[in-house]
Short mmCIF file of N, CA and C in Angstrom, two decimals:
data_model
loop_
_atom_site.label_atom_id
_atom_site.label_comp_id
_atom_site.label_asym_id
_atom_site.label_seq_id
_atom_site.Cartn_x
_atom_site.Cartn_y
_atom_site.Cartn_z
N MET A 4 125.50 -57.79 47.35
CA MET A 4 126.34 -59.17 47.20
C MET A 4 127.14 -58.95 48.61
N GLU A 5 127.30 -60.27 48.95
CA GLU A 5 128.24 -60.48 50.36
C GLU A 5 129.49 -60.47 49.88
N TYR A 6 130.51 -59.86 50.91
CA TYR A 6 131.82 -60.15 50.71
C TYR A 6 132.54 -61.28 50.43
N GLN A 7 132.12 -62.47 51.08
CA GLN A 7 132.44 -64.00 50.64
C GLN A 7 132.16 -64.19 49.36
N ALA A 8 130.85 -64.18 48.79
CA ALA A 8 130.50 -64.22 47.33
C ALA A 8 131.29 -63.59 46.29
N LEU A 9 131.89 -62.10 46.64
CA LEU A 9 132.64 -61.51 45.92
C LEU A 9 133.95 -62.12 45.71
N GLN A 10 134.51 -62.72 46.96
CA GLN A 10 135.78 -63.25 46.81
C GLN A 10 135.64 -64.79 45.93
N ASP A 11 134.68 -65.27 46.24
CA ASP A 11 134.05 -66.33 45.37
C ASP A 11 134.20 -66.17 43.80
N GLU A 12 133.48 -65.22 43.65
CA GLU A 12 133.21 -64.66 41.85
C GLU A 12 134.70 -64.19 41.53
N ILE A 13 135.75 -63.78 42.38
CA ILE A 13 136.91 -63.82 41.71
C ILE A 13 137.60 -65.22 41.49
N LYS A 14 137.58 -66.13 42.50
CA LYS A 14 138.21 -67.22 42.24
C LYS A 14 137.54 -67.97 40.92
N LYS A 15 136.12 -67.86 40.74
CA LYS A 15 135.85 -68.39 39.37
C LYS A 15 136.01 -67.74 38.38
N ALA A 16 136.19 -66.59 38.44
CA ALA A 16 136.88 -65.94 37.23
C ALA A 16 138.40 -66.27 36.90
N MET A 17 139.15 -66.33 38.07
CA MET A 17 140.33 -66.78 38.08
C MET A 17 140.28 -68.42 37.14
N LYS A 18 139.64 -69.18 37.40
CA LYS A 18 139.53 -70.62 37.05
C LYS A 18 139.00 -70.54 35.75
N ALA A 19 138.21 -69.64 35.31
CA ALA A 19 137.86 -69.55 33.94
C ALA A 19 138.58 -68.90 33.27
N ARG A 20 139.82 -68.16 33.59
CA ARG A 20 140.52 -67.37 33.02
C ARG A 20 139.79 -66.24 32.24
N ASP A 21 138.66 -65.69 33.04
CA ASP A 21 137.98 -64.57 32.27
C ASP A 21 138.62 -63.08 32.85
N ASN A 22 139.68 -62.56 32.36
CA ASN A 22 140.24 -61.61 32.63
C ASN A 22 139.74 -60.27 32.93
N ALA A 23 138.60 -59.88 32.18
CA ALA A 23 138.09 -58.41 32.24
C ALA A 23 137.18 -58.85 33.54
N ARG A 24 136.59 -59.84 33.95
CA ARG A 24 135.57 -59.96 35.14
C ARG A 24 136.58 -60.27 36.21
N ARG A 25 137.68 -60.79 36.32
CA ARG A 25 138.73 -61.32 37.42
C ARG A 25 139.37 -59.58 37.86
N ASP A 26 139.41 -58.79 37.01
CA ASP A 26 140.35 -57.43 37.02
C ASP A 26 139.17 -56.54 37.67
N ILE A 27 137.99 -56.25 37.07
CA ILE A 27 136.98 -55.68 37.77
C ILE A 27 136.57 -56.01 39.11
N LEU A 28 136.37 -57.16 39.26
CA LEU A 28 135.93 -57.31 40.26
C LEU A 28 137.17 -57.57 41.54
N ARG A 29 138.41 -57.88 40.92
CA ARG A 29 139.40 -57.33 42.26
C ARG A 29 139.47 -55.83 42.48
N GLN A 30 139.14 -55.06 41.52
CA GLN A 30 138.89 -53.46 41.83
C GLN A 30 137.93 -53.18 42.88
N VAL A 31 136.99 -54.03 42.74
CA VAL A 31 135.76 -53.76 43.90
C VAL A 31 136.50 -54.34 45.37
N HIS A 32 137.08 -55.53 44.83
CA HIS A 32 137.79 -56.23 46.41
C HIS A 32 138.71 -55.41 47.06
N THR A 33 139.39 -54.43 46.07
CA THR A 33 140.37 -53.76 47.22
C THR A 33 139.86 -52.69 47.49
N GLU A 34 138.58 -52.03 47.12
CA GLU A 34 138.00 -50.95 47.47
C GLU A 34 137.40 -51.49 49.08
N CYS A 35 136.87 -52.68 48.94
CA CYS A 35 136.25 -53.31 50.08
C CYS A 35 137.18 -53.59 51.43
N LYS A 36 138.44 -54.11 50.73
CA LYS A 36 139.45 -54.24 51.67
C LYS A 36 139.86 -53.05 52.52
N ALA A 37 139.84 -51.79 51.77
CA ALA A 37 140.41 -50.52 52.23
C ALA A 37 139.56 -50.18 53.46
N ILE A 38 138.23 -50.47 53.52
CA ILE A 38 137.06 -50.25 54.43
C ILE A 38 137.70 -51.30 55.52
N GLU A 39 137.79 -52.56 55.40
CA GLU A 39 138.21 -53.35 56.40
C GLU A 39 139.19 -52.91 57.09
N VAL A 40 140.50 -52.50 56.67
CA VAL A 40 141.75 -52.19 56.88
C VAL A 40 141.69 -50.88 57.75
N ASN A 41 141.04 -49.38 57.18
CA ASN A 41 141.00 -48.34 57.50
C ASN A 41 139.75 -48.09 58.59
N GLU A 42 138.84 -48.69 58.78
CA GLU A 42 137.87 -48.78 59.65
C GLU A 42 137.91 -49.67 60.75
N ARG A 43 138.44 -50.81 60.21
CA ARG A 43 138.64 -51.83 61.19
C ARG A 43 137.23 -52.26 61.71
N ARG A 44 136.61 -52.70 60.82
CA ARG A 44 135.36 -53.43 60.99
C ARG A 44 135.21 -54.36 59.92
N GLU A 45 134.34 -55.51 59.68
CA GLU A 45 133.54 -56.28 58.85
C GLU A 45 133.10 -55.43 57.57
N VAL A 46 133.57 -56.10 56.33
CA VAL A 46 132.55 -55.74 55.41
C VAL A 46 131.20 -56.10 55.13
N THR A 47 130.33 -55.33 55.01
CA THR A 47 128.91 -55.70 55.07
C THR A 47 128.50 -55.73 53.79
N GLU A 48 127.23 -56.03 53.50
CA GLU A 48 126.80 -56.34 52.18
C GLU A 48 126.48 -55.10 51.48
N ALA A 49 125.84 -54.30 52.37
CA ALA A 49 125.69 -52.69 51.82
C ALA A 49 127.19 -52.14 51.39
N ASP A 50 128.10 -52.42 52.00
CA ASP A 50 129.58 -52.08 51.74
C ASP A 50 130.10 -52.26 50.55
N VAL A 51 129.54 -53.45 50.09
CA VAL A 51 129.86 -54.45 48.48
C VAL A 51 129.14 -53.56 47.99
N ASP A 52 127.68 -53.39 47.89
CA ASP A 52 126.82 -52.69 46.89
C ASP A 52 127.30 -51.41 46.58
N ALA A 53 127.80 -50.61 47.82
CA ALA A 53 128.21 -49.38 47.44
C ALA A 53 129.61 -49.27 46.82
N MET A 54 130.39 -50.15 46.92
CA MET A 54 131.62 -50.18 46.24
C MET A 54 131.30 -50.70 44.60
N LEU A 55 130.20 -51.26 44.25
CA LEU A 55 130.10 -51.87 43.08
C LEU A 55 129.40 -50.38 42.48
N LYS A 56 128.80 -49.80 42.88
CA LYS A 56 128.22 -48.51 42.39
C LYS A 56 129.19 -47.33 42.33
N ARG A 57 130.03 -47.43 42.97
CA ARG A 57 131.19 -46.50 42.80
C ARG A 57 132.35 -46.86 41.69
N VAL A 58 132.66 -48.13 41.82
CA VAL A 58 133.42 -48.49 40.51
C VAL A 58 132.94 -48.38 39.10
N ILE A 59 131.51 -48.63 39.09
CA ILE A 59 130.58 -48.48 38.11
C ILE A 59 130.58 -47.08 37.52
N LYS A 60 130.52 -46.07 38.68
CA LYS A 60 130.76 -44.68 38.42
C LYS A 60 131.93 -44.33 37.53
N GLN A 61 133.04 -44.67 38.23
CA GLN A 61 134.34 -44.63 38.22
C GLN A 61 134.75 -45.09 36.75
N THR A 62 134.27 -46.24 36.33
CA THR A 62 134.61 -46.99 35.10
C THR A 62 133.90 -46.15 34.00
N ASN A 63 132.45 -45.98 34.28
CA ASN A 63 131.75 -45.14 33.43
C ASN A 63 132.35 -43.96 33.02
N GLU A 64 132.85 -43.28 33.89
CA GLU A 64 133.52 -41.84 33.60
C GLU A 64 134.90 -41.90 32.88
N THR A 65 135.51 -43.25 33.00
CA THR A 65 136.71 -43.47 32.11
C THR A 65 136.29 -44.02 30.73
N LEU A 66 135.27 -44.52 30.52
CA LEU A 66 134.69 -45.16 29.45
C LEU A 66 134.45 -44.00 28.79
N ASP A 67 133.53 -42.72 29.22
CA ASP A 67 133.10 -41.65 28.51
C ASP A 67 134.33 -41.10 27.83
N GLY A 68 135.53 -40.72 28.76
CA GLY A 68 136.75 -40.22 28.44
C GLY A 68 137.26 -41.10 27.21
N SER A 69 137.51 -42.09 27.10
CA SER A 69 137.65 -43.37 26.00
C SER A 69 137.16 -42.89 24.73
N ILE A 70 135.80 -42.92 25.00
CA ILE A 70 135.07 -42.59 23.68
C ILE A 70 135.06 -41.18 23.23
N LYS A 71 135.12 -40.35 23.98
CA LYS A 71 135.45 -38.91 23.40
C LYS A 71 136.90 -38.85 22.76
N ALA A 72 137.83 -39.52 23.54
CA ALA A 72 139.26 -39.38 22.61
C ALA A 72 139.25 -40.64 21.60
N GLY A 73 138.51 -41.48 21.49
CA GLY A 73 138.40 -42.50 20.24
C GLY A 73 139.53 -42.88 19.73
N ASN A 74 140.75 -43.06 20.49
CA ASN A 74 142.22 -43.58 20.03
C ASN A 74 142.27 -44.97 20.34
N ASN A 75 141.39 -45.62 21.22
CA ASN A 75 141.82 -46.85 21.54
C ASN A 75 140.58 -47.83 21.88
N PRO A 76 139.97 -48.25 20.66
CA PRO A 76 138.72 -48.92 20.66
C PRO A 76 138.69 -50.32 21.59
N GLU A 77 140.11 -50.98 21.72
CA GLU A 77 140.04 -52.22 22.42
C GLU A 77 139.80 -51.78 24.06
N ARG A 78 140.29 -50.55 24.35
CA ARG A 78 140.03 -49.81 25.98
C ARG A 78 138.68 -49.77 25.94
N THR A 79 138.10 -48.99 24.82
CA THR A 79 136.83 -48.72 25.03
C THR A 79 135.79 -50.12 25.36
N GLU A 80 135.78 -51.19 24.14
CA GLU A 80 135.49 -52.32 24.43
C GLU A 80 135.67 -53.12 25.66
N LEU A 81 136.95 -53.03 26.38
CA LEU A 81 137.24 -53.71 27.75
C LEU A 81 136.25 -52.89 28.67
N LEU A 82 136.14 -51.49 28.84
CA LEU A 82 135.49 -50.71 29.92
C LEU A 82 134.09 -50.85 29.79
N THR A 83 133.61 -51.30 28.60
CA THR A 83 131.99 -51.35 28.60
C THR A 83 131.68 -52.84 28.85
N GLN A 84 132.34 -53.74 28.88
CA GLN A 84 132.14 -55.10 29.18
C GLN A 84 132.60 -54.84 30.48
N GLN A 85 133.35 -54.20 31.49
CA GLN A 85 133.31 -54.30 32.86
C GLN A 85 132.23 -53.76 33.25
N VAL A 86 131.75 -52.74 33.00
CA VAL A 86 130.52 -52.20 33.44
C VAL A 86 129.36 -53.13 33.49
N ALA A 87 129.30 -53.83 32.15
CA ALA A 87 128.12 -54.72 32.20
C ALA A 87 128.40 -55.88 33.12
N ILE A 88 129.66 -56.15 33.34
CA ILE A 88 130.08 -57.44 34.38
C ILE A 88 129.41 -56.94 35.80
N LEU A 89 129.87 -55.67 36.27
CA LEU A 89 129.36 -54.89 37.60
C LEU A 89 128.09 -54.87 37.61
N GLU A 90 127.22 -54.44 36.69
CA GLU A 90 126.04 -54.18 36.77
C GLU A 90 125.11 -55.45 36.87
N GLU A 91 125.52 -56.98 36.69
CA GLU A 91 125.11 -58.14 36.86
C GLU A 91 125.03 -58.24 38.45
N TYR A 92 125.98 -57.84 39.18
CA TYR A 92 126.17 -58.15 40.52
C TYR A 92 125.17 -57.09 41.56
N LEU A 93 124.79 -56.07 40.80
CA LEU A 93 123.81 -54.93 41.65
C LEU A 93 122.55 -55.57 41.89
N PRO A 94 122.03 -55.26 43.09
CA PRO A 94 120.56 -55.47 43.43
C PRO A 94 119.68 -54.92 42.20
N LYS A 95 118.80 -55.78 41.96
CA LYS A 95 117.32 -55.18 40.73
C LYS A 95 117.13 -53.80 40.80
N GLN A 96 117.29 -53.14 40.06
CA GLN A 96 116.69 -51.51 40.00
C GLN A 96 115.27 -51.49 39.89
N VAL A 97 114.62 -50.74 40.45
CA VAL A 97 112.90 -50.54 40.61
C VAL A 97 112.95 -49.46 39.50
N SER A 98 112.03 -49.84 38.39
CA SER A 98 111.69 -48.95 37.38
C SER A 98 110.24 -49.28 37.06
N GLY A 99 109.87 -48.37 35.90
CA GLY A 99 108.56 -49.00 35.07
C GLY A 99 107.53 -48.30 36.03
N ASP A 100 106.64 -49.43 35.58
CA ASP A 100 105.39 -49.52 36.51
C ASP A 100 105.65 -49.66 38.03
N GLU A 101 106.67 -50.49 38.23
CA GLU A 101 106.74 -50.66 40.04
C GLU A 101 107.45 -49.62 40.29
N LEU A 102 107.94 -48.60 39.64
CA LEU A 102 108.50 -47.24 39.99
C LEU A 102 107.31 -46.12 40.06
N LEU A 103 106.53 -46.24 38.98
CA LEU A 103 105.39 -45.45 39.45
C LEU A 103 104.41 -45.81 40.74
N ALA A 104 104.46 -47.16 40.73
CA ALA A 104 103.33 -47.22 41.92
C ALA A 104 104.18 -46.97 43.43
N LEU A 105 105.38 -47.15 43.57
CA LEU A 105 106.08 -46.77 44.61
C LEU A 105 105.93 -45.18 44.80
N ILE A 106 106.02 -44.69 43.58
CA ILE A 106 106.17 -42.91 43.52
C ILE A 106 104.64 -42.72 44.17
N ASP A 107 103.57 -43.27 43.83
CA ASP A 107 101.94 -42.75 44.11
C ASP A 107 101.85 -43.30 45.57
N ALA A 108 102.75 -44.25 46.12
CA ALA A 108 102.63 -44.62 47.49
C ALA A 108 103.20 -43.80 48.45
N THR A 109 104.22 -43.15 48.21
CA THR A 109 105.15 -42.51 48.73
C THR A 109 104.67 -40.84 48.68
N LEU A 110 104.07 -40.36 47.63
CA LEU A 110 103.55 -39.23 47.59
C LEU A 110 102.05 -39.23 48.44
N ALA A 111 101.41 -40.22 48.55
CA ALA A 111 100.27 -40.31 49.45
C ALA A 111 100.66 -40.27 51.18
N GLU A 112 101.88 -41.14 51.21
CA GLU A 112 102.58 -41.16 52.66
C GLU A 112 102.99 -39.85 53.25
N THR A 113 103.99 -39.10 52.22
CA THR A 113 104.43 -37.96 52.63
C THR A 113 103.71 -36.89 52.47
N GLY A 114 102.45 -36.83 51.70
CA GLY A 114 101.40 -35.87 51.74
C GLY A 114 102.21 -34.54 50.65
N ALA A 115 103.16 -34.99 49.96
CA ALA A 115 103.90 -33.91 49.18
C ALA A 115 102.92 -33.32 48.16
N THR A 116 103.01 -32.05 48.02
CA THR A 116 102.24 -31.44 46.82
C THR A 116 102.84 -30.62 46.20
N THR A 117 104.20 -30.04 46.49
CA THR A 117 104.81 -28.82 45.73
C THR A 117 106.24 -29.58 45.45
N LYS A 118 107.00 -28.63 44.59
CA LYS A 118 108.33 -29.16 43.95
C LYS A 118 109.39 -28.77 45.40
N ARG A 119 108.98 -28.04 46.36
CA ARG A 119 109.59 -27.92 47.44
C ARG A 119 109.61 -29.24 48.20
N ASP A 120 108.76 -30.15 48.05
CA ASP A 120 108.92 -31.27 48.87
C ASP A 120 109.58 -32.36 48.12
N MET A 121 109.92 -32.04 46.79
CA MET A 121 110.56 -33.09 46.11
C MET A 121 111.73 -34.06 46.57
N GLY A 122 112.79 -33.16 47.67
CA GLY A 122 113.94 -33.61 48.16
C GLY A 122 113.41 -34.55 49.34
N ARG A 123 112.34 -34.47 50.27
CA ARG A 123 111.89 -35.26 50.88
C ARG A 123 111.32 -36.32 50.28
N VAL A 124 110.59 -36.30 49.21
CA VAL A 124 109.98 -37.54 48.40
C VAL A 124 111.22 -38.47 47.95
N MET A 125 112.30 -37.77 47.54
CA MET A 125 113.30 -38.76 46.78
C MET A 125 114.09 -39.36 48.13
N GLY A 126 114.08 -38.44 48.90
CA GLY A 126 114.64 -39.28 50.58
C GLY A 126 113.83 -40.51 50.44
N ALA A 127 112.67 -40.26 50.83
CA ALA A 127 111.72 -41.39 51.05
C ALA A 127 111.80 -42.58 50.08
N LEU A 128 112.17 -42.24 48.85
CA LEU A 128 112.12 -43.12 47.74
C LEU A 128 113.43 -44.16 48.20
N THR A 129 114.43 -43.43 48.29
CA THR A 129 116.04 -43.95 48.67
C THR A 129 115.74 -44.79 49.86
N LYS A 130 115.32 -44.43 50.98
CA LYS A 130 115.11 -45.10 51.88
C LYS A 130 114.29 -46.40 51.77
N ALA A 131 112.94 -46.01 50.86
CA ALA A 131 112.34 -47.50 51.01
C ALA A 131 113.20 -48.67 49.71
N THR A 132 113.77 -48.20 48.80
CA THR A 132 114.70 -48.85 47.95
C THR A 132 115.94 -49.24 47.79
N GLY A 133 116.35 -48.72 49.10
CA GLY A 133 117.85 -48.78 49.45
C GLY A 133 118.72 -47.83 48.22
N GLY A 134 118.06 -47.22 47.68
CA GLY A 134 118.71 -46.38 46.55
C GLY A 134 118.83 -47.26 45.27
N ASN A 135 118.23 -48.11 45.19
CA ASN A 135 118.13 -48.79 43.82
C ASN A 135 116.55 -48.96 43.14
N PHE A 136 116.77 -47.38 42.67
CA PHE A 136 115.63 -47.13 41.83
C PHE A 136 116.39 -45.95 40.46
N ASP A 137 115.58 -46.21 39.62
CA ASP A 137 116.17 -45.01 38.63
C ASP A 137 115.90 -43.75 39.08
N LYS A 138 116.91 -42.91 39.45
CA LYS A 138 116.66 -41.49 39.82
C LYS A 138 116.04 -40.64 38.98
N ALA A 139 116.65 -40.70 37.55
CA ALA A 139 116.49 -39.75 36.99
C ALA A 139 114.80 -39.94 36.45
N ALA A 140 114.37 -40.79 36.16
CA ALA A 140 112.99 -41.11 35.89
C ALA A 140 112.16 -40.68 37.23
N ALA A 141 112.67 -40.90 38.33
CA ALA A 141 111.75 -40.68 39.30
C ALA A 141 111.71 -39.29 39.46
N ALA A 142 112.73 -38.55 39.25
CA ALA A 142 112.66 -36.81 39.19
C ALA A 142 111.94 -36.37 38.39
N ALA A 143 111.91 -37.07 37.50
CA ALA A 143 111.07 -36.32 35.89
C ALA A 143 109.64 -36.70 36.11
N GLU A 144 109.20 -37.86 36.79
CA GLU A 144 107.75 -38.06 37.13
C GLU A 144 107.28 -37.21 38.12
N LEU A 145 108.19 -37.10 39.25
CA LEU A 145 107.96 -36.27 40.28
C LEU A 145 107.78 -34.65 40.05
N GLY A 146 108.69 -34.27 38.95
CA GLY A 146 108.32 -33.06 38.12
C GLY A 146 107.22 -32.69 37.84
N LYS A 147 106.72 -33.61 37.15
CA LYS A 147 105.50 -33.70 36.27
C LYS A 147 104.12 -33.38 37.39
N ARG A 148 104.48 -34.18 38.76
CA ARG A 148 103.27 -34.49 39.44
C ARG A 148 103.28 -33.34 40.77
N LEU A 149 104.41 -32.89 40.76
CA LEU A 149 104.23 -31.58 41.92
C LEU A 149 104.44 -30.19 41.31
N SER A 150 103.88 -29.34 41.84
CA SER A 150 103.36 -27.97 41.16
C SER A 150 104.46 -27.05 41.75
#
């Protein structure tokens, strides 16, 4: 997602009075703004995607704590909604048959045969997909295939 598109989405949420969407997108915007100020450079699409992933991770951790505490169902519902909102803006995740085909191609390309090569294969998968793949499923599949 581009930085300008993020700002436009915040404006749309404000006009629609969608407070949950507005608040979580503002949180991502604040993280991106920190890059702009601290590193004195333009925010790239990769930066916005990285911030989306980071905020999703933080929100999921807060959600887990809220679920374990179990004393505020409204907050738990809001956090669940915010995670779903953020996931809408992430690039499509590679999974299923597409992931298996990519794993096959990467194994052939790298010539990996042992579990020692797993890190190299995961790195190649990350590079090929920009990190947008189901890492747990890929690791499990590689564990089965590599001896």
